[in-house]
């Protein structure tokens, strides 16, 4: 279980407050207008931004004292998920070991992951020479290799066209089902993914968030009780 | 997160070293080992005369440079054109190449046997003004051109729609901007000429044409009057500081952003622009052509001290370039570069006359009895300081881009400092570092003032050798040695541009 307990933070003079839980293996969609604190939440969780108070626990253990790379979270940002000047292979290897040196077993895992994500033929290429879809598969292959139990996705596919976005989502779904990964995903395209979502976290305000199951969310939206801005379909 | 941050420590070390240098220079002036008469005996007619000459020639040089720069800046800024980076590159040339090359060029152009001999002699105020204008008007053209280039496109379109003719456009658009921009450019050039040493020393032609810098040199080298040197340097520093204060904050920052903006050039230069470019190149290159022409006039012969001078120059250039890059790197650490005070300190190091700093440090060494041992470290260090402000900006810009793009990824992947350097900063900064090294080396190769002031009799660099050769009226030989020095600089600049090209690829 991922438990976010009364985490409070201030960022650019705005107060934030989060309190919710996610069951292991579930997919949580995080929605709301821009500036409501979706990215800030993920940055707090993965350890890039230190909150003022509160606790984050995974399987009952607090992660607050851990540095970003020791936390059980894999993270993909909106952009710059790959080092443009390093080859795809080095980019993948750095996910396994920051020194870039791999054991034989790690090398095999890397090659298998490359095979799985259809990038085996691109290992010597540099990311800037890849298409947007290829780049997202390299980034996903890296978090797949890291075997982190929780995946934090800050709209990594938002700049892609709908077909590629759907492809990215399929890959996430693939990782989620094959590894049992818990996924937290910030999105502006909830309608494209209602079918795969278990739970929705809706930011109304920096310190007001609704934590709903996807059926409850849909029901309240249908009834007109909820108007969600910042979503496009 | 650990509490010790290497980048912060490195950045603070750089700041500390800069302040320490300034403090030691001030201390040196206070503790100067001079005897001599009372302080009041120095405030005499001689001081008034050199003060007057320092200011007079500086204002006149700045005014002439600016007036000459106006038409060129207007023509070049008329509209962006293809290949303007090349023209901008030529404008930078006089700023980085050895000052002595221009001095020799002026002598060969306007001297008695020159292409355009002047009435009377080239030595004196006329020669000083010619050299200062040759050195600084390209700088003025570049700055004004950049400012005029900042007129937004839509204003030009508006002017077109309103049917303003060239004159009306000048009155409404370029003119007012030019007037605003000219003030700071004038002050900066006046300041550079006020602090001019090499030109005044070599072209002054007599005690009548002595400025404060040369007076410091004479006091130290010929009169052994340390107190006079300290006093002149102090006055010099005070006047320079006042001028910077008058410049104001906004002007300082606008000077700083003096890096070429990459505009999308739409077409070839217009006829007027072609004329301006050709005329500009003729003016820019004439001194160098005259120099090369003179060097080729006789068969090449190398003096016996040349190998030693070459070796000394190269060692000093590369040591000071390496130090300068290290210092610049420390200035672009994230915790340092973001502070406005850091920019002030960088700018301060750029405009505080190097000779004032040198004098202070040298006086301190004299006082401590280290004058002989201090020659190499002092020359290397001060040259590194002088080059730092000129290379710090591209380094800062590049490292800030790298940080903005990859800092989060670096933390999420758990890189150590060394891994971050190995995987991110080194590969991304390498081309800029090579460029910075080469440029700093060129600047230091061309310096004569610091070496002349600090060096003992047996200390000889290439520019010093040229100076001594000029002193014994072997002008052709001086030209030949200078051509060798220029070739060295050209090779390094080529290397620098090649590195920058690799960066763009």
PDB file of N, CA, C and O in Angstrom, chain A residues 137-170:
ATOM      1  N   UNK A 137       9.680   4.865 -25.563  1.00  0.00           N
ATOM      2  CA  UNK A 137       9.906   3.452 -25.277  1.00  0.00           C
ATOM      3  C   UNK A 137      11.248   3.242 -24.581  1.00  0.00           C
ATOM      4  O   UNK A 137      11.370   2.387 -23.705  1.00  0.00           O
ATOM      5  N   UNK A 138      12.260   4.030 -24.950  1.00  0.00           N
ATOM      6  CA  UNK A 138      13.552   3.917 -24.266  1.00  0.00           C
ATOM      7  C   UNK A 138      13.387   4.303 -22.796  1.00  0.00           C
ATOM      8  O   UNK A 138      13.859   3.608 -21.885  1.00  0.00           O
ATOM      9  N   UNK A 139      12.675   5.409 -22.559  1.00  0.00           N
ATOM     10  CA  UNK A 139      12.476   5.860 -21.175  1.00  0.00           C
ATOM     11  C   UNK A 139      11.688   4.819 -20.386  1.00  0.00           C
ATOM     12  O   UNK A 139      12.014   4.523 -19.222  1.00  0.00           O
ATOM     13  N   UNK A 140      10.670   4.245 -21.009  1.00  0.00           N
ATOM     14  CA  UNK A 140       9.878   3.215 -20.320  1.00  0.00           C
ATOM     15  C   UNK A 140      10.717   1.958 -20.067  1.00  0.00           C
ATOM     16  O   UNK A 140      10.612   1.333 -19.015  1.00  0.00           O
ATOM     17  N   UNK A 141      11.572   1.607 -21.037  1.00  0.00           N
ATOM     18  CA  UNK A 141      12.434   0.439 -20.849  1.00  0.00           C
ATOM     19  C   UNK A 141      13.359   0.655 -19.652  1.00  0.00           C
ATOM     20  O   UNK A 141      13.645  -0.278 -18.903  1.00  0.00           O
ATOM     21  N   UNK A 142      13.808   1.899 -19.463  1.00  0.00           N
ATOM     22  CA  UNK A 142      14.694   2.153 -18.329  1.00  0.00           C
ATOM     23  C   UNK A 142      13.968   1.973 -17.004  1.00  0.00           C
ATOM     24  O   UNK A 142      14.476   1.316 -16.106  1.00  0.00           O
ATOM     25  N   UNK A 143      12.751   2.536 -16.883  1.00  0.00           N
ATOM     26  CA  UNK A 143      12.046   2.343 -15.598  1.00  0.00           C
ATOM     27  C   UNK A 143      11.634   0.885 -15.437  1.00  0.00           C
ATOM     28  O   UNK A 143      11.594   0.360 -14.318  1.00  0.00           O
ATOM     29  N   UNK A 144      11.371   0.186 -16.542  1.00  0.00           N
ATOM     30  CA  UNK A 144      11.066  -1.247 -16.473  1.00  0.00           C
ATOM     31  C   UNK A 144      12.261  -2.003 -15.884  1.00  0.00           C
ATOM     32  O   UNK A 144      12.112  -2.856 -15.006  1.00  0.00           O
ATOM     33  N   UNK A 145      13.477  -1.655 -16.378  1.00  0.00           N
ATOM     34  CA  UNK A 145      14.697  -2.302 -15.893  1.00  0.00           C
ATOM     35  C   UNK A 145      14.939  -2.050 -14.417  1.00  0.00           C
ATOM     36  O   UNK A 145      15.486  -2.883 -13.712  1.00  0.00           O
ATOM     37  N   UNK A 146      14.528  -0.890 -13.955  1.00  0.00           N
ATOM     38  CA  UNK A 146      14.797  -0.528 -12.559  1.00  0.00           C
ATOM     39  C   UNK A 146      13.949  -1.333 -11.586  1.00  0.00           C
ATOM     40  O   UNK A 146      14.269  -1.403 -10.420  1.00  0.00           O
ATOM     41  N   UNK A 147      12.871  -1.964 -12.086  1.00  0.00           N
ATOM     42  CA  UNK A 147      12.018  -2.814 -11.247  1.00  0.00           C
ATOM     43  C   UNK A 147      11.546  -2.103  -9.988  1.00  0.00           C
ATOM     44  O   UNK A 147      11.510  -2.695  -8.916  1.00  0.00           O
ATOM     45  N   UNK A 148      11.220  -0.826 -10.105  1.00  0.00           N
ATOM     46  CA  UNK A 148      10.691  -0.116  -8.940  1.00  0.00           C
ATOM     47  C   UNK A 148       9.234  -0.518  -8.760  1.00  0.00           C
ATOM     48  O   UNK A 148       8.508  -0.630  -9.754  1.00  0.00           O
ATOM     49  N   UNK A 149       8.775  -0.726  -7.521  1.00  0.00           N
ATOM     50  CA  UNK A 149       7.398  -1.170  -7.318  1.00  0.00           C
ATOM     51  C   UNK A 149       6.350  -0.107  -7.655  1.00  0.00           C
ATOM     52  O   UNK A 149       5.184  -0.444  -7.890  1.00  0.00           O
ATOM     53  N   UNK A 150       6.754   1.166  -7.640  1.00  0.00           N
ATOM     54  CA  UNK A 150       5.795   2.228  -7.934  1.00  0.00           C
ATOM     55  C   UNK A 150       6.339   3.080  -9.081  1.00  0.00           C
ATOM     56  O   UNK A 150       7.525   3.422  -9.102  1.00  0.00           O
ATOM     57  N   UNK A 151       5.470   3.395 -10.022  1.00  0.00           N
ATOM     58  CA  UNK A 151       5.871   4.205 -11.166  1.00  0.00           C
ATOM     59  C   UNK A 151       5.158   5.560 -11.079  1.00  0.00           C
ATOM     60  O   UNK A 151       3.937   5.613 -10.958  1.00  0.00           O
ATOM     61  N   UNK A 152       5.928   6.647 -11.130  1.00  0.00           N
ATOM     62  CA  UNK A 152       5.343   7.990 -11.092  1.00  0.00           C
ATOM     63  C   UNK A 152       5.501   8.602 -12.481  1.00  0.00           C
ATOM     64  O   UNK A 152       6.627   8.772 -12.961  1.00  0.00           O
ATOM     65  N   UNK A 153       4.397   8.914 -13.124  1.00  0.00           N
ATOM     66  CA  UNK A 153       4.462   9.419 -14.497  1.00  0.00           C
ATOM     67  C   UNK A 153       3.868  10.815 -14.559  1.00  0.00           C
ATOM     68  O   UNK A 153       2.676  11.005 -14.349  1.00  0.00           O
ATOM     69  N   UNK A 154       4.734  11.809 -14.851  1.00  0.00           N
ATOM     70  CA  UNK A 154       4.283  13.199 -14.890  1.00  0.00           C
ATOM     71  C   UNK A 154       4.010  13.577 -16.347  1.00  0.00           C
ATOM     72  O   UNK A 154       4.809  14.272 -16.966  1.00  0.00           O
ATOM     73  N   UNK A 155       2.884  13.106 -16.875  1.00  0.00           N
ATOM     74  CA  UNK A 155       2.502  13.405 -18.267  1.00  0.00           C
ATOM     75  C   UNK A 155       3.619  13.156 -19.270  1.00  0.00           C
ATOM     76  O   UNK A 155       3.899  14.028 -20.098  1.00  0.00           O
ATOM     77  N   UNK A 156       4.288  12.019 -19.204  1.00  0.00           N
ATOM     78  CA  UNK A 156       5.424  11.841 -20.119  1.00  0.00           C
ATOM     79  C   UNK A 156       4.988  11.764 -21.578  1.00  0.00           C
ATOM     80  O   UNK A 156       5.785  11.963 -22.477  1.00  0.00           O
ATOM     81  N   UNK A 157       3.709  11.499 -21.822  1.00  0.00           N
ATOM     82  CA  UNK A 157       3.262  11.320 -23.213  1.00  0.00           C
ATOM     83  C   UNK A 157       2.452  12.507 -23.718  1.00  0.00           C
ATOM     84  O   UNK A 157       1.928  12.483 -24.823  1.00  0.00           O
ATOM     85  N   UNK A 158       2.355  13.563 -22.890  1.00  0.00           N
ATOM     86  CA  UNK A 158       1.398  14.625 -23.213  1.00  0.00           C
ATOM     87  C   UNK A 158       1.740  15.345 -24.506  1.00  0.00           C
ATOM     88  O   UNK A 158       0.874  15.887 -25.170  1.00  0.00           O
ATOM     89  N   UNK A 159       3.030  15.351 -24.876  1.00  0.00           N
ATOM     90  CA  UNK A 159       3.393  16.111 -26.076  1.00  0.00           C
ATOM     91  C   UNK A 159       3.239  15.263 -27.343  1.00  0.00           C
ATOM     92  O   UNK A 159       3.483  15.748 -28.433  1.00  0.00           O
ATOM     93  N   UNK A 160       2.849  14.009 -27.182  1.00  0.00           N
ATOM     94  CA  UNK A 160       2.749  13.122 -28.346  1.00  0.00           C
ATOM     95  C   UNK A 160       1.337  13.148 -28.919  1.00  0.00           C
ATOM     96  O   UNK A 160       0.388  13.585 -28.261  1.00  0.00           O
ATOM     97  N   UNK A 161       1.204  12.661 -30.136  1.00  0.00           N
ATOM     98  CA  UNK A 161      -0.134  12.627 -30.726  1.00  0.00           C
ATOM     99  C   UNK A 161      -0.933  11.474 -30.100  1.00  0.00           C
ATOM    100  O   UNK A 161      -0.370  10.595 -29.452  1.00  0.00           O
ATOM    101  N   UNK A 162      -2.266  11.505 -30.261  1.00  0.00           N
ATOM    102  CA  UNK A 162      -3.126  10.541 -29.556  1.00  0.00           C
ATOM    103  C   UNK A 162      -2.722   9.089 -29.775  1.00  0.00           C
ATOM    104  O   UNK A 162      -2.741   8.294 -28.828  1.00  0.00           O
ATOM    105  N   UNK A 163      -2.325   8.722 -30.984  1.00  0.00           N
ATOM    106  CA  UNK A 163      -1.971   7.326 -31.252  1.00  0.00           C
ATOM    107  C   UNK A 163      -0.761   6.906 -30.421  1.00  0.00           C
ATOM    108  O   UNK A 163      -0.736   5.837 -29.814  1.00  0.00           O
ATOM    109  N   UNK A 164       0.255   7.788 -30.380  1.00  0.00           N
ATOM    110  CA  UNK A 164       1.463   7.465 -29.615  1.00  0.00           C
ATOM    111  C   UNK A 164       1.183   7.488 -28.113  1.00  0.00           C
ATOM    112  O   UNK A 164       1.750   6.728 -27.350  1.00  0.00           O
ATOM    113  N   UNK A 165       0.267   8.401 -27.723  1.00  0.00           N
ATOM    114  CA  UNK A 165      -0.113   8.481 -26.316  1.00  0.00           C
ATOM    115  C   UNK A 165      -0.733   7.147 -25.894  1.00  0.00           C
ATOM    116  O   UNK A 165      -0.440   6.611 -24.849  1.00  0.00           O
ATOM    117  N   UNK A 166      -1.604   6.636 -26.778  1.00  0.00           N
ATOM    118  CA  UNK A 166      -2.262   5.357 -26.504  1.00  0.00           C
ATOM    119  C   UNK A 166      -1.233   4.231 -26.420  1.00  0.00           C
ATOM    120  O   UNK A 166      -1.278   3.390 -25.529  1.00  0.00           O
ATOM    121  N   UNK A 167      -0.230   4.310 -27.327  1.00  0.00           N
ATOM    122  CA  UNK A 167       0.813   3.294 -27.310  1.00  0.00           C
ATOM    123  C   UNK A 167       1.589   3.336 -25.993  1.00  0.00           C
ATOM    124  O   UNK A 167       1.848   2.306 -25.367  1.00  0.00           O
ATOM    125  N   UNK A 168       1.925   4.557 -25.554  1.00  0.00           N
ATOM    126  CA  UNK A 168       2.633   4.707 -24.286  1.00  0.00           C
ATOM    127  C   UNK A 168       1.839   4.123 -23.139  1.00  0.00           C
ATOM    128  O   UNK A 168       2.374   3.432 -22.266  1.00  0.00           O
ATOM    129  N   UNK A 169       0.544   4.424 -23.172  1.00  0.00           N
ATOM    130  CA  UNK A 169      -0.333   3.922 -22.114  1.00  0.00           C
ATOM    131  C   UNK A 169      -0.377   2.391 -22.123  1.00  0.00           C
ATOM    132  O   UNK A 169      -0.373   1.747 -21.070  1.00  0.00           O
ATOM    133  N   UNK A 170      -0.383   1.809 -23.327  1.00  0.00           N
ATOM    134  CA  UNK A 170      -0.373   0.348 -23.433  1.00  0.00           C
ATOM    135  C   UNK A 170       0.890  -0.237 -22.802  1.00  0.00           C
ATOM    136  O   UNK A 170       0.845  -1.262 -22.129  1.00  0.00           O
TER     137      UNK A 170
END
